[in-house]
Amino acid sequence: MKQFLDFEKSLAEIEGKAEELRSLSESDSEMDIEKEARALDRKALDMLADLYKDLSPWRKCQVARHPSRPHSTDYINALFTDFTPLAGDRNFADDPAIIGGLGRFDGEAVVIIGHEKGSDTKSRIKHNFGMARPEGYRKAIRLMDLADRFELPVVTLVDTSGAYPGKGAEERGQSEAIARTTEKCLQIKVPLISIIIGEGGSGGAVALATADRLAMLEHSVYSVISPEGCASILWKDAERMREAAEALRLTAQDLEKLGVIDRIIPEPLGGAQRDHEKTFAAVGAALREMLDEQKSKQSSKRLRARRTKFLRIGTKKLFP
């Protein structure tokens, strides 16, 4: 069953009517209403194009959080073969909010690390809604060390509202673990490619996104704080999240202009949740290009360029 966002209610009604007509036609063989159903399909497609033609930042946030949007596990299953998950940080525990391991991309051995939100109630609870604890980030460090030792490119898939803010996570050094992971991203000599596939929230996202090339899906978001959190802090009113989303410049289009990300990966009409296969194909093609580009560079030059890239963010004149 399709799930619709608040701003898609009118679209849901039209698509629902088309499905209702088709179900009536199936139950009564004498009824031929396919023509009317196709007319509704065309109307729905036009409405979908109109809705997604110029999404506001807040609506982009809603699309990025869509429960039917593909998650890291889906991308791993679609784009990588022979995936072997590796668990644990060799210090405290395993954190299911971050999954990682060895696999092959187009036959080439790589290390894959990604946030996993889960797709239903049970899996969301298991993966803590993609909010990683310190052991998750320390697991990522272990995997990056492994990749560096065996000269394997690293691919990270970012999709988190932020690192877990619970008492236990703070006691085990959440901020230190995030800082160490970010530091490790800047130290490894192998190619490091990061793709934001949904939400890129706060330091929990930066820890896996300090890469040679950072790409975002068209309707994903990347920000230091959620619009709700920003509104609560600035105006003591979480309901002003639409205003906060505008101010945060969190869309892929804004961040590309600001020089924070390197490329935008197009999504199917209506968002990645409407056509997983097209989304996987677009991400796979972009990943191939970015990996080939980085593999052609000497490791010392690549490492120097990665560090310089992040040191320069925010130093150029961005506004007239």
CSV table of C-alpha atoms in Angstrom, one decimal:
chain,number,residue,atom,x,y,z
A,1,MET,CA,0.0,0.0,0.0
A,2,LYS,CA,1.3,3.4,-1.0
A,3,GLN,CA,2.0,5.9,1.8
A,4,PHE,CA,1.3,9.6,1.0
A,5,LEU,CA,2.7,12.7,2.6
A,6,ASP,CA,0.5,15.6,3.9
A,7,PHE,CA,0.9,17.7,0.8
A,8,GLU,CA,0.0,14.7,-1.4
A,9,LYS,CA,-3.5,14.3,-0.1
A,10,SER,CA,-5.2,15.4,-3.4
A,11,LEU,CA,-2.9,13.0,-5.3
A,12,ALA,CA,-3.9,10.2,-3.0
A,13,GLU,CA,-7.6,10.8,-3.7
A,14,ILE,CA,-7.1,10.6,-7.5
A,15,GLU,CA,-4.9,7.5,-7.4
A,16,GLY,CA,-7.3,5.9,-4.9
A,17,LYS,CA,-10.3,6.5,-7.3
A,18,ALA,CA,-8.3,5.0,-10.2
A,19,GLU,CA,-7.6,1.9,-8.1
A,20,GLU,CA,-11.2,1.7,-7.0
A,21,LEU,CA,-12.4,1.8,-10.6
A,22,ARG,CA,-10.0,-1.0,-11.6
A,23,SER,CA,-11.1,-3.2,-8.7
A,24,LEU,CA,-14.8,-2.7,-9.7
A,25,SER,CA,-13.9,-3.7,-13.3
A,26,GLU,CA,-12.2,-6.9,-12.0
A,27,SER,CA,-15.2,-7.8,-9.9
A,28,ASP,CA,-17.7,-7.2,-12.8
A,29,SER,CA,-16.5,-8.5,-16.1
A,30,GLU,CA,-19.2,-6.6,-18.0
A,31,MET,CA,-17.9,-3.2,-16.8
A,32,ASP,CA,-15.3,-1.6,-19.0
A,33,ILE,CA,-14.0,1.5,-17.2
A,34,GLU,CA,-10.3,1.2,-18.0
A,35,LYS,CA,-10.6,4.3,-20.1
A,36,GLU,CA,-11.8,6.4,-17.1
A,37,ALA,CA,-9.0,4.8,-15.0
A,38,ARG,CA,-6.4,5.8,-17.5
A,39,ALA,CA,-7.7,9.4,-17.6
A,40,LEU,CA,-7.3,9.5,-13.8
A,41,ASP,CA,-3.8,8.1,-14.1
A,42,ARG,CA,-2.9,10.9,-16.5
A,43,LYS,CA,-4.4,13.5,-14.1
A,44,ALA,CA,-2.5,12.0,-11.2
A,45,LEU,CA,0.8,12.1,-13.2
A,46,ASP,CA,0.3,15.8,-14.0
A,47,MET,CA,-0.5,16.5,-10.4
A,48,LEU,CA,2.6,14.6,-9.3
A,49,ALA,CA,4.8,16.6,-11.7
A,50,ASP,CA,3.2,19.9,-10.4
A,51,LEU,CA,3.7,19.0,-6.8
A,52,TYR,CA,7.4,18.0,-7.2
A,53,LYS,CA,8.2,20.8,-9.7
A,54,ASP,CA,9.4,23.2,-7.0
A,55,LEU,CA,9.4,21.6,-3.5
A,56,SER,CA,9.9,23.9,-0.5
A,57,PRO,CA,12.7,23.0,1.9
A,58,TRP,CA,10.2,21.7,4.4
A,59,ARG,CA,8.5,19.5,1.9
A,60,LYS,CA,12.0,18.2,0.9
A,61,CYS,CA,12.4,17.2,4.6
A,62,GLN,CA,9.2,15.3,4.5
A,63,VAL,CA,10.2,13.4,1.3
A,64,ALA,CA,13.6,12.7,2.7
A,65,ARG,CA,11.9,11.0,5.7
A,66,HIS,CA,9.3,9.1,3.7
A,67,PRO,CA,8.9,5.6,5.3
A,68,SER,CA,8.9,4.0,1.9
A,69,ARG,CA,12.2,5.5,0.8
A,70,PRO,CA,14.9,2.9,0.2
A,71,HIS,CA,17.4,2.6,3.0
A,72,SER,CA,21.0,1.4,3.2
A,73,THR,CA,20.1,-2.3,3.3
A,74,ASP,CA,18.1,-1.8,0.1
A,75,TYR,CA,21.0,-0.2,-1.7
A,76,ILE,CA,23.4,-2.8,-0.5
A,77,ASN,CA,21.2,-5.6,-1.8
A,78,ALA,CA,20.7,-3.8,-5.1
A,79,LEU,CA,24.1,-2.5,-5.9
A,80,PHE,CA,26.6,-4.8,-4.2
A,81,THR,CA,27.3,-8.5,-4.4
A,82,ASP,CA,28.9,-10.9,-1.9
A,83,PHE,CA,28.2,-8.6,0.9
A,84,THR,CA,29.6,-9.9,4.2
A,85,PRO,CA,28.5,-7.9,7.2
A,86,LEU,CA,31.0,-7.3,10.0
A,87,ALA,CA,29.7,-6.6,13.5
A,88,GLY,CA,31.0,-5.0,16.7
A,89,ASP,CA,33.5,-2.3,17.6
A,90,ARG,CA,35.9,-4.7,19.5
A,91,ASN,CA,35.3,-2.5,22.5
A,92,PHE,CA,31.8,-2.5,23.8
A,93,ALA,CA,29.1,-4.0,21.5
A,94,ASP,CA,27.6,-4.0,18.0
A,95,ASP,CA,25.3,-1.2,17.0
A,96,PRO,CA,22.6,-2.1,14.4
A,97,ALA,CA,22.0,1.6,13.6
A,98,ILE,CA,25.2,1.4,11.5
A,99,ILE,CA,25.7,-1.6,9.2
A,100,GLY,CA,28.9,-2.3,7.4
A,101,GLY,CA,31.1,-4.9,5.8
A,102,LEU,CA,32.8,-6.1,2.7
A,103,GLY,CA,31.2,-6.5,-0.7
A,104,ARG,CA,31.8,-6.1,-4.4
A,105,PHE,CA,30.7,-3.2,-6.6
A,106,ASP,CA,30.9,-4.1,-10.3
A,107,GLY,CA,33.2,-6.9,-9.3
A,108,GLU,CA,35.5,-4.6,-7.3
A,109,ALA,CA,36.0,-5.3,-3.6
A,110,VAL,CA,34.9,-2.4,-1.4
A,111,VAL,CA,34.0,-1.6,2.2
A,112,ILE,CA,30.4,-0.4,2.7
A,113,ILE,CA,29.2,1.5,5.7
A,114,GLY,CA,25.7,3.0,6.2
A,115,HIS,CA,23.1,4.1,8.6
A,116,GLU,CA,20.1,1.9,8.7
A,117,LYS,CA,16.7,3.2,9.8
A,118,GLY,CA,14.6,0.0,9.3
A,119,SER,CA,11.5,-0.4,7.2
A,120,ASP,CA,8.8,-1.5,9.7
A,121,THR,CA,8.2,-1.2,13.4
A,122,LYS,CA,10.3,-4.2,14.4
A,123,SER,CA,13.3,-3.3,12.3
A,124,ARG,CA,13.1,0.4,13.2
A,125,ILE,CA,13.3,-0.5,16.9
A,126,LYS,CA,16.2,-2.9,16.2
A,127,HIS,CA,18.1,-0.3,14.3
A,128,ASN,CA,17.2,2.5,16.7
A,129,PHE,CA,15.7,4.5,13.8
A,130,GLY,CA,19.2,5.0,12.3
A,131,MET,CA,20.5,6.9,15.4
A,132,ALA,CA,23.9,5.5,16.1
A,133,ARG,CA,25.5,5.1,19.5
A,134,PRO,CA,29.3,5.5,20.1
A,135,GLU,CA,29.9,1.8,19.3
A,136,GLY,CA,28.4,2.3,15.9
A,137,TYR,CA,30.9,5.0,15.0
A,138,ARG,CA,33.7,3.0,16.5
A,139,LYS,CA,32.7,0.1,14.3
A,140,ALA,CA,32.9,2.5,11.3
A,141,ILE,CA,36.4,3.4,12.4
A,142,ARG,CA,37.4,-0.3,12.5
A,143,LEU,CA,36.0,-0.9,9.0
A,144,MET,CA,37.8,2.2,7.6
A,145,ASP,CA,41.1,0.9,9.2
A,146,LEU,CA,40.4,-2.5,7.5
A,147,ALA,CA,39.8,-0.8,4.2
A,148,ASP,CA,43.0,1.3,4.5
A,149,ARG,CA,45.1,-1.8,5.4
A,150,PHE,CA,43.9,-3.8,2.4
A,151,GLU,CA,43.6,-0.8,0.0
A,152,LEU,CA,39.8,-1.1,-0.5
A,153,PRO,CA,37.7,1.9,-1.5
A,154,VAL,CA,35.1,3.0,1.1
A,155,VAL,CA,31.5,3.8,0.3
A,156,THR,CA,29.2,5.3,2.9
A,157,LEU,CA,25.4,5.7,2.8
A,158,VAL,CA,24.1,8.4,5.1
A,159,ASP,CA,20.6,8.4,6.4
A,160,THR,CA,20.1,9.5,10.0
A,161,SER,CA,18.3,12.2,11.9
A,162,GLY,CA,21.4,12.4,14.1
A,163,ALA,CA,23.4,10.4,16.6
A,164,TYR,CA,21.5,8.9,19.5
A,165,PRO,CA,21.4,11.5,22.3
A,166,GLY,CA,20.6,9.1,25.2
A,167,LYS,CA,22.4,9.0,28.6
A,168,GLY,CA,24.2,5.7,27.9
A,169,ALA,CA,25.6,7.1,24.6
A,170,GLU,CA,26.9,10.2,26.3
A,171,GLU,CA,28.5,8.1,29.1
A,172,ARG,CA,30.3,6.0,26.5
A,173,GLY,CA,31.7,9.1,24.7
A,174,GLN,CA,29.4,10.0,21.9
A,175,SER,CA,31.0,13.2,20.9
A,176,GLU,CA,34.5,11.7,21.0
A,177,ALA,CA,33.4,8.8,18.9
A,178,ILE,CA,31.9,11.1,16.2
A,179,ALA,CA,35.1,13.3,16.3
A,180,ARG,CA,37.3,10.2,15.9
A,181,THR,CA,35.2,8.9,13.0
A,182,THR,CA,35.4,12.3,11.2
A,183,GLU,CA,39.2,12.3,11.9
A,184,LYS,CA,39.5,8.8,10.4
A,185,CYS,CA,37.7,9.9,7.3
A,186,LEU,CA,40.4,12.5,6.8
A,187,GLN,CA,43.2,10.0,7.5
A,188,ILE,CA,42.6,7.0,5.3
A,189,LYS,CA,44.4,6.9,2.0
A,190,VAL,CA,41.9,4.9,0.0
A,191,PRO,CA,39.1,6.6,-2.1
A,192,LEU,CA,36.1,7.5,0.1
A,193,ILE,CA,32.7,8.2,-1.5
A,194,SER,CA,29.7,9.3,0.5
A,195,ILE,CA,26.1,9.5,-0.6
A,196,ILE,CA,23.3,11.1,1.4
A,197,ILE,CA,20.2,8.9,0.6
A,198,GLY,CA,17.7,10.5,2.9
A,199,GLU,CA,18.4,12.6,6.0
A,200,GLY,CA,21.9,13.9,6.8
A,201,GLY,CA,21.5,15.0,10.4
A,202,SER,CA,24.1,16.8,12.5
A,203,GLY,CA,27.5,15.3,13.5
A,204,GLY,CA,26.0,11.8,13.2
A,205,ALA,CA,26.0,12.4,9.4
A,206,VAL,CA,29.2,14.3,9.1
A,207,ALA,CA,31.1,11.4,10.7
A,208,LEU,CA,30.4,9.3,7.6
A,209,ALA,CA,30.2,12.1,5.1
A,210,THR,CA,33.7,13.6,5.3
A,211,ALA,CA,34.6,12.1,1.9
A,212,ASP,CA,36.5,12.8,-1.3
A,213,ARG,CA,33.2,13.1,-3.1
A,214,LEU,CA,29.9,13.8,-1.3
A,215,ALA,CA,26.7,13.4,-3.3
A,216,MET,CA,23.1,13.8,-2.4
A,217,LEU,CA,19.9,12.4,-3.8
A,218,GLU,CA,17.8,15.1,-5.3
A,219,HIS,CA,15.2,15.2,-2.4
A,220,SER,CA,17.5,14.4,0.5
A,221,VAL,CA,18.5,17.0,3.1
A,222,TYR,CA,21.8,17.7,5.0
A,223,SER,CA,21.9,20.0,8.0
A,224,VAL,CA,23.5,20.6,11.4
A,225,ILE,CA,20.1,20.3,13.1
A,226,SER,CA,16.6,19.3,12.1
A,227,PRO,CA,14.1,22.2,11.3
A,228,GLU,CA,12.1,21.3,14.4
A,229,GLY,CA,15.1,21.4,16.6
A,230,CYS,CA,16.3,24.7,15.1
A,231,ALA,CA,12.8,26.3,15.6
A,232,SER,CA,12.7,25.1,19.2
A,233,ILE,CA,16.0,26.7,20.0
A,234,LEU,CA,15.6,29.9,18.1
A,235,TRP,CA,11.9,30.7,18.6
A,236,LYS,CA,10.9,28.2,21.4
A,237,ASP,CA,8.3,27.0,18.9
A,238,ALA,CA,8.8,23.7,17.0
A,239,GLU,CA,5.8,24.6,14.8
A,240,ARG,CA,8.0,27.2,13.0
A,241,MET,CA,9.9,24.3,11.4
A,242,ARG,CA,9.0,25.6,7.9
A,243,GLU,CA,10.7,28.9,8.5
A,244,ALA,CA,13.7,27.1,10.0
A,245,ALA,CA,13.9,24.8,7.0
A,246,GLU,CA,14.2,27.8,4.7
A,247,ALA,CA,16.9,29.4,6.8
A,248,LEU,CA,19.0,26.2,7.2
A,249,ARG,CA,19.8,25.9,3.5
A,250,LEU,CA,19.5,22.1,3.9
A,251,THR,CA,18.4,21.0,0.4
A,252,ALA,CA,20.8,19.4,-2.1
A,253,GLN,CA,20.3,22.3,-4.5
A,254,ASP,CA,21.3,24.9,-1.9
A,255,LEU,CA,24.3,22.9,-0.6
A,256,GLU,CA,25.6,22.4,-4.2
A,257,LYS,CA,25.6,26.2,-4.7
A,258,LEU,CA,27.3,26.7,-1.3
A,259,GLY,CA,30.1,24.2,-2.3
A,260,VAL,CA,29.3,21.8,0.6
A,261,ILE,CA,28.4,18.8,-1.7
A,262,ASP,CA,29.9,17.8,-5.1
A,263,ARG,CA,26.9,16.5,-7.0
A,264,ILE,CA,23.2,15.9,-7.0
A,265,ILE,CA,21.8,12.5,-8.0
A,266,PRO,CA,18.4,12.8,-9.8
A,267,GLU,CA,15.4,10.9,-8.4
A,268,PRO,CA,12.4,9.5,-10.2
A,269,LEU,CA,9.3,11.8,-10.5
A,270,GLY,CA,7.7,11.8,-7.1
A,271,GLY,CA,10.8,10.8,-5.2
A,272,ALA,CA,12.9,7.7,-4.6
A,273,GLN,CA,10.0,6.0,-2.8
A,274,ARG,CA,8.0,5.7,-6.0
A,275,ASP,CA,10.6,3.8,-8.0
A,276,HIS,CA,13.3,2.1,-6.2
A,277,GLU,CA,14.9,0.5,-9.3
A,278,LYS,CA,15.4,3.8,-11.1
A,279,THR,CA,16.9,5.2,-7.9
A,280,PHE,CA,19.3,2.3,-7.6
A,281,ALA,CA,20.4,2.7,-11.2
A,282,ALA,CA,21.0,6.4,-10.8
A,283,VAL,CA,23.0,5.9,-7.6
A,284,GLY,CA,25.0,3.1,-9.1
A,285,ALA,CA,25.9,5.2,-12.1
A,286,ALA,CA,27.0,8.1,-10.0
A,287,LEU,CA,29.0,5.9,-7.6
A,288,ARG,CA,30.8,4.3,-10.6
A,289,GLU,CA,31.8,7.7,-11.9
A,290,MET,CA,33.0,9.0,-8.6
A,291,LEU,CA,35.0,5.9,-7.7
A,292,ASP,CA,36.7,5.9,-11.1
A,293,GLU,CA,37.6,9.6,-10.7
A,294,GLN,CA,39.1,9.1,-7.3
A,295,LYS,CA,41.0,5.8,-8.2
A,296,SER,CA,42.8,7.7,-10.9
A,297,LYS,CA,44.5,9.9,-8.4
A,298,GLN,CA,47.6,9.2,-6.4
A,299,SER,CA,46.7,8.5,-2.7
A,300,SER,CA,48.9,11.4,-1.4
A,301,LYS,CA,47.2,13.9,-3.7
A,302,ARG,CA,43.8,12.5,-3.0
A,303,LEU,CA,44.3,12.7,0.8
A,304,ARG,CA,45.6,16.3,0.5
A,305,ALA,CA,42.7,17.3,-1.7
A,306,ARG,CA,40.2,15.8,0.7
A,307,ARG,CA,41.6,17.7,3.7
A,308,THR,CA,41.8,21.0,1.7
A,309,LYS,CA,38.2,20.6,0.5
A,310,PHE,CA,36.8,20.6,4.0
A,311,LEU,CA,39.1,23.3,5.3
A,312,ARG,CA,37.9,25.6,2.5
A,313,ILE,CA,34.2,25.2,3.1
A,314,GLY,CA,32.8,28.5,4.3
A,315,THR,CA,35.9,30.5,3.4
A,316,LYS,CA,34.8,31.8,0.0
A,317,LYS,CA,32.4,34.7,-0.5
A,318,LEU,CA,29.0,32.9,-0.9
A,319,PHE,CA,26.6,35.8,-1.0
A,320,PRO,CA,26.7,39.2,-2.8
